[in-house]
Amino acid sequence: MSDAIHQLRRDYDRDPLTESELDPDPVRQFRAWFEEARESGIPEPNAMTLGTAEKSGKVSCRTVLLKAYDDRGFVFFTNYGSRKARQIAENPQASLLFPWVALARQVEIAGPVEKISVAESLAYFMSRPFGSRLGAWVSDQSEVIPSRQILLAKFEELKRKFANGEIPKPEGWGGFRIVPETFEFWQGGHDRLHDRFVYSKGEAGWKISRLAP
Ligand SMILES: Cc1cc2nc3c(=O)[nH]c(=O)nc-3n(C[C@H](O)[C@H](O)[C@H](O)COP(=O)(O)O)c2cc1C
């Protein structure tokens, strides 16, 4: 069985990562890795897995795109009526994972979630291309629909409706910001001796600890 899944494995060949190489500020450390991911040419380095959970404990994940980040947190945009938004309303905690597998790296960021301001959402919405702005109006994200045809009909109807003017931002569409409490930077090493560093936010600033791989 040469095609067996259990035989799929790769020996990561990155040099060991030491604490002295890490920036004491996790956002600056993220920026260094993000820029390397970007320069490496891997597709969509800003694609991240967003994990959320209902109050009951039921968990779900999906991919979203990072659209901004700074010392305040990490921002993505979505429909405020979607399943993820309903979960965030019930339980405003999330985890973000950047799976830069081609680079033998991942970064996980976790913390509370907040809605960004309407002004910030509007500024980003207006920067989107026509089709994406229209698309935000078309879809009641995460609702059951009878067919694709329904979406196309709505798209055409809205195209006519907004033909002469600006497309306003739908009220139920905007950004969420994850405010990091922890960052974990993982890098694959030889013989499964991977490097893991977690930054945890405390009263005295960020504390860095090495974790067993
Ligand atoms: C590469 C990629 C990028 C995506 N980016 C976004 C995004 O930025 N925002 C978004 O709402 N959905 C995005 N999606 C779709 C989500 O993964 C998901 O299907 C959708 O948001 C509904 O999720 P929910 O039902 O859990 O709310 C993306 C999917 C992929 C594969």
Tab-separated table of C-alpha atoms and ligand atoms in Angstrom:
chain	number	residue	atom	x	y	z
A	1	MET	CA	0.000	0.000	0.000
A	2	SER	CA	2.423	2.660	-1.217
A	3	ASP	CA	-0.307	5.316	-1.235
A	4	ALA	CA	-1.262	4.816	2.419
A	5	ILE	CA	-1.967	8.044	4.261
A	6	HIS	CA	0.054	6.902	7.244
A	7	GLN	CA	3.151	6.961	5.057
A	8	LEU	CA	2.745	10.638	4.229
A	9	ARG	CA	5.357	12.418	6.271
A	10	ARG	CA	8.011	15.028	5.834
A	11	ASP	CA	11.084	15.690	7.935
A	12	TYR	CA	11.079	19.389	8.630
A	13	ASP	CA	14.443	20.905	7.984
A	14	ARG	CA	14.349	24.287	9.623
A	15	ASP	CA	17.204	25.330	11.849
A	16	PRO	CA	16.364	25.408	15.548
A	17	LEU	CA	14.658	28.569	16.777
A	18	THR	CA	15.968	30.126	19.984
A	19	GLU	CA	14.319	32.616	22.289
A	20	SER	CA	17.066	35.162	21.596
A	21	GLU	CA	15.906	35.331	17.956
A	22	LEU	CA	12.348	36.217	18.954
A	23	ASP	CA	11.114	39.772	19.173
A	24	PRO	CA	9.857	40.564	22.699
A	25	ASP	CA	6.748	42.033	21.047
A	26	PRO	CA	4.540	39.270	19.550
A	27	VAL	CA	2.952	41.588	16.979
A	28	ARG	CA	6.408	42.481	15.642
A	29	GLN	CA	7.324	38.775	15.684
A	30	PHE	CA	4.119	38.025	13.754
A	31	ARG	CA	4.993	40.744	11.248
A	32	ALA	CA	8.437	39.193	10.631
A	33	TRP	CA	6.942	35.744	9.955
A	34	PHE	CA	4.025	37.132	7.958
A	35	GLU	CA	6.373	39.086	5.687
A	36	GLU	CA	8.501	35.957	5.188
A	37	ALA	CA	5.353	33.985	4.304
A	38	ARG	CA	4.381	36.694	1.865
A	39	GLU	CA	7.799	36.812	0.209
A	40	SER	CA	7.884	33.008	-0.050
A	41	GLY	CA	5.087	33.166	-2.613
A	42	ILE	CA	2.735	30.733	-0.830
A	43	PRO	CA	-0.859	31.450	-1.887
A	44	GLU	CA	-2.953	33.620	0.435
A	45	PRO	CA	-0.600	33.888	3.428
A	46	ASN	CA	-3.337	35.962	5.093
A	47	ALA	CA	-5.793	33.005	5.030
A	48	MET	CA	-6.352	31.861	8.602
A	49	THR	CA	-8.541	29.305	10.326
A	50	LEU	CA	-10.970	30.927	12.723
A	51	GLY	CA	-12.220	28.737	15.556
A	52	THR	CA	-15.281	29.763	17.551
A	53	ALA	CA	-17.616	27.954	19.906
A	54	GLU	CA	-21.239	28.136	20.939
A	55	LYS	CA	-22.082	28.710	24.561
A	56	SER	CA	-22.974	25.010	24.749
A	57	GLY	CA	-19.351	24.169	23.886
A	58	LYS	CA	-19.962	23.065	20.291
A	59	VAL	CA	-16.987	24.200	18.210
A	60	SER	CA	-16.607	25.175	14.538
A	61	CYS	CA	-13.801	26.361	12.256
A	62	ARG	CA	-13.622	28.062	8.898
A	63	THR	CA	-11.113	30.007	6.803
A	64	VAL	CA	-11.266	33.811	6.765
A	65	LEU	CA	-8.843	36.427	5.457
A	66	LEU	CA	-6.802	38.677	7.721
A	67	LYS	CA	-7.371	42.222	6.488
A	68	ALA	CA	-5.546	44.289	9.104
A	69	TYR	CA	-3.508	43.877	12.264
A	70	ASP	CA	-1.769	46.129	14.744
A	71	ASP	CA	-1.287	46.410	18.504
A	72	ARG	CA	-5.082	46.441	18.983
A	73	GLY	CA	-5.605	43.075	17.325
A	74	PHE	CA	-6.309	41.057	14.188
A	75	VAL	CA	-9.238	41.974	11.909
A	76	PHE	CA	-11.375	39.991	9.462
A	77	PHE	CA	-14.640	40.889	7.737
A	78	THR	CA	-17.834	38.907	7.542
A	79	ASN	CA	-21.607	38.870	7.747
A	80	TYR	CA	-22.827	39.777	11.228
A	81	GLY	CA	-25.740	37.316	10.854
A	82	SER	CA	-23.538	34.322	9.949
A	83	ARG	CA	-23.040	31.234	12.085
A	84	LYS	CA	-19.611	32.468	13.242
A	85	ALA	CA	-21.093	35.843	14.224
A	86	ARG	CA	-23.869	34.119	16.165
A	87	GLN	CA	-21.265	32.059	18.000
A	88	ILE	CA	-19.173	35.142	18.756
A	89	ALA	CA	-22.285	36.880	20.141
A	90	GLU	CA	-22.875	33.920	22.474
A	91	ASN	CA	-19.245	33.384	23.393
A	92	PRO	CA	-16.910	36.240	22.413
A	93	GLN	CA	-13.692	34.190	22.330
A	94	ALA	CA	-11.831	32.969	19.276
A	95	SER	CA	-8.690	31.280	18.043
A	96	LEU	CA	-6.926	32.138	14.780
A	97	LEU	CA	-4.518	29.774	13.101
A	98	PHE	CA	-2.152	30.650	10.261
A	99	PRO	CA	-1.260	27.229	8.771
A	100	TRP	CA	1.907	28.076	6.837
A	101	VAL	CA	2.531	24.366	6.250
A	102	ALA	CA	4.777	24.895	3.222
A	103	LEU	CA	7.143	26.831	5.482
A	104	ALA	CA	6.885	24.351	8.376
A	105	ARG	CA	5.399	27.113	10.488
A	106	GLN	CA	2.148	27.975	12.176
A	107	VAL	CA	0.988	30.807	14.403
A	108	GLU	CA	-2.001	30.538	16.717
A	109	ILE	CA	-3.525	33.651	18.255
A	110	ALA	CA	-6.296	33.534	20.844
A	111	GLY	CA	-8.347	36.016	22.787
A	112	PRO	CA	-11.618	37.862	23.076
A	113	VAL	CA	-13.420	39.182	19.985
A	114	GLU	CA	-15.019	42.579	19.470
A	115	LYS	CA	-16.785	44.271	16.561
A	116	ILE	CA	-14.697	47.007	14.960
A	117	SER	CA	-16.244	50.475	14.552
A	118	VAL	CA	-18.730	51.139	11.754
A	119	ALA	CA	-16.333	53.780	10.398
A	120	GLU	CA	-13.520	51.203	10.107
A	121	SER	CA	-15.825	48.689	8.409
A	122	LEU	CA	-17.069	51.359	6.036
A	123	ALA	CA	-13.551	52.424	5.077
A	124	TYR	CA	-12.649	48.844	4.162
A	125	PHE	CA	-15.985	48.159	2.415
A	126	MET	CA	-15.498	51.164	0.141
A	127	SER	CA	-12.038	49.891	-0.836
A	128	ARG	CA	-13.470	46.596	-2.140
A	129	PRO	CA	-14.128	45.999	-5.853
A	130	PHE	CA	-17.690	46.432	-7.193
A	131	GLY	CA	-18.443	42.692	-7.324
A	132	SER	CA	-17.323	42.104	-3.739
A	133	ARG	CA	-19.390	45.037	-2.469
A	134	LEU	CA	-22.412	43.680	-4.296
A	135	GLY	CA	-21.688	40.173	-3.042
A	136	ALA	CA	-21.925	41.388	0.543
A	137	TRP	CA	-25.538	42.373	-0.201
A	138	VAL	CA	-26.447	39.166	-2.014
A	139	SER	CA	-25.754	36.565	0.592
A	140	ASP	CA	-27.484	35.922	3.902
A	141	GLN	CA	-24.370	34.017	4.889
A	142	SER	CA	-24.883	30.603	6.505
A	143	GLU	CA	-28.656	30.468	5.737
A	144	VAL	CA	-30.069	27.509	3.767
A	145	ILE	CA	-30.947	28.467	0.172
A	146	PRO	CA	-32.838	26.421	-2.419
A	147	SER	CA	-30.440	26.978	-5.355
A	148	ARG	CA	-27.498	28.892	-6.826
A	149	GLN	CA	-30.023	30.434	-9.203
A	150	ILE	CA	-31.466	32.444	-6.311
A	151	LEU	CA	-28.052	34.049	-5.710
A	152	LEU	CA	-27.592	34.900	-9.390
A	153	ALA	CA	-31.070	36.434	-9.616
A	154	LYS	CA	-30.406	38.542	-6.515
A	155	PHE	CA	-27.004	39.607	-7.858
A	156	GLU	CA	-28.580	40.785	-11.139
A	157	GLU	CA	-31.388	42.581	-9.310
A	158	LEU	CA	-28.928	44.412	-7.046
A	159	LYS	CA	-26.700	45.264	-10.013
A	160	ARG	CA	-29.682	47.056	-11.569
A	161	LYS	CA	-30.646	48.681	-8.257
A	162	PHE	CA	-27.178	50.127	-7.640
A	163	ALA	CA	-26.369	50.790	-11.310
A	164	ASN	CA	-26.392	54.565	-10.933
A	165	GLY	CA	-24.696	55.118	-7.653
A	166	GLU	CA	-22.492	54.025	-4.826
A	167	ILE	CA	-23.124	50.693	-3.119
A	168	PRO	CA	-23.670	51.372	0.584
A	169	LYS	CA	-22.277	49.012	3.202
A	170	PRO	CA	-24.938	46.549	4.359
A	171	GLU	CA	-25.723	47.169	8.025
A	172	GLY	CA	-25.178	43.509	8.837
A	173	TRP	CA	-21.678	43.334	7.378
A	174	GLY	CA	-18.429	44.406	9.016
A	175	GLY	CA	-15.289	43.500	10.837
A	176	PHE	CA	-14.373	41.628	13.983
A	177	ARG	CA	-11.136	42.109	15.881
A	178	ILE	CA	-9.493	39.338	17.898
A	179	VAL	CA	-7.642	40.975	20.790
A	180	PRO	CA	-4.724	38.623	21.472
A	181	GLU	CA	-4.089	37.226	24.937
A	182	THR	CA	-1.747	34.530	23.658
A	183	PHE	CA	0.354	33.944	20.547
A	184	GLU	CA	2.015	30.633	19.785
A	185	PHE	CA	4.774	30.437	17.182
A	186	TRP	CA	5.550	26.899	15.956
A	187	GLN	CA	8.389	25.897	13.685
A	188	GLY	CA	9.123	22.358	12.499
A	189	GLY	CA	12.584	20.965	13.298
A	190	HIS	CA	14.541	17.788	12.516
A	191	ASP	CA	13.379	14.491	14.053
A	192	ARG	CA	10.149	16.027	15.332
A	193	LEU	CA	12.103	18.296	17.703
A	194	HIS	CA	9.968	21.276	16.824
A	195	ASP	CA	10.210	24.729	18.393
A	196	ARG	CA	7.187	26.222	20.122
A	197	PHE	CA	7.091	29.565	21.875
A	198	VAL	CA	4.022	30.978	23.554
A	199	TYR	CA	3.623	34.666	24.431
A	200	SER	CA	1.114	35.264	27.249
A	201	LYS	CA	-0.140	38.685	28.207
A	202	GLY	CA	0.346	39.570	31.881
A	203	GLU	CA	0.385	42.698	34.006
A	204	ALA	CA	4.100	43.182	33.337
A	205	GLY	CA	3.764	42.757	29.581
A	206	TRP	CA	4.331	39.719	27.384
A	207	LYS	CA	5.946	36.636	28.876
A	208	ILE	CA	7.618	34.128	26.530
A	209	SER	CA	7.742	30.403	27.372
A	210	ARG	CA	9.031	27.454	25.384
A	211	LEU	CA	6.606	24.524	25.081
A	212	ALA	CA	7.389	20.890	24.459
A	213	PRO	CA	6.640	20.044	20.815
B	1	LIG	C1	-9.597	31.076	1.280
B	1	LIG	C2	-10.911	31.436	1.930
B	1	LIG	C3	-11.106	32.727	2.398
B	1	LIG	C4	-12.313	33.082	3.027
B	1	LIG	N1	-12.440	34.341	3.540
B	1	LIG	C5	-13.579	34.678	4.191
B	1	LIG	C6	-13.683	35.942	4.840
B	1	LIG	O1	-12.743	36.767	4.876
B	1	LIG	N2	-14.857	36.236	5.457
B	1	LIG	C7	-15.915	35.360	5.476
B	1	LIG	O2	-16.954	35.692	6.044
B	1	LIG	N3	-15.824	34.140	4.907
B	1	LIG	C8	-14.679	33.769	4.272
B	1	LIG	N4	-14.567	32.515	3.698
B	1	LIG	C9	-15.720	31.591	3.819
B	1	LIG	C10	-15.727	30.974	5.219
B	1	LIG	O3	-14.735	29.965	5.319
B	1	LIG	C11	-17.101	30.398	5.636
B	1	LIG	O4	-17.535	29.435	4.708
B	1	LIG	C12	-18.174	31.462	5.756
B	1	LIG	O5	-17.673	32.642	6.350
B	1	LIG	C13	-19.360	30.952	6.580
B	1	LIG	O6	-18.914	30.552	7.850
B	1	LIG	P1	-19.927	30.346	9.080
B	1	LIG	O7	-21.143	29.644	8.537
B	1	LIG	O8	-19.202	29.562	10.093
B	1	LIG	O9	-20.273	31.729	9.585
B	1	LIG	C14	-13.377	32.129	3.110
B	1	LIG	C15	-13.161	30.829	2.640
B	1	LIG	C16	-11.946	30.485	2.081
B	1	LIG	C17	-11.739	29.064	1.616
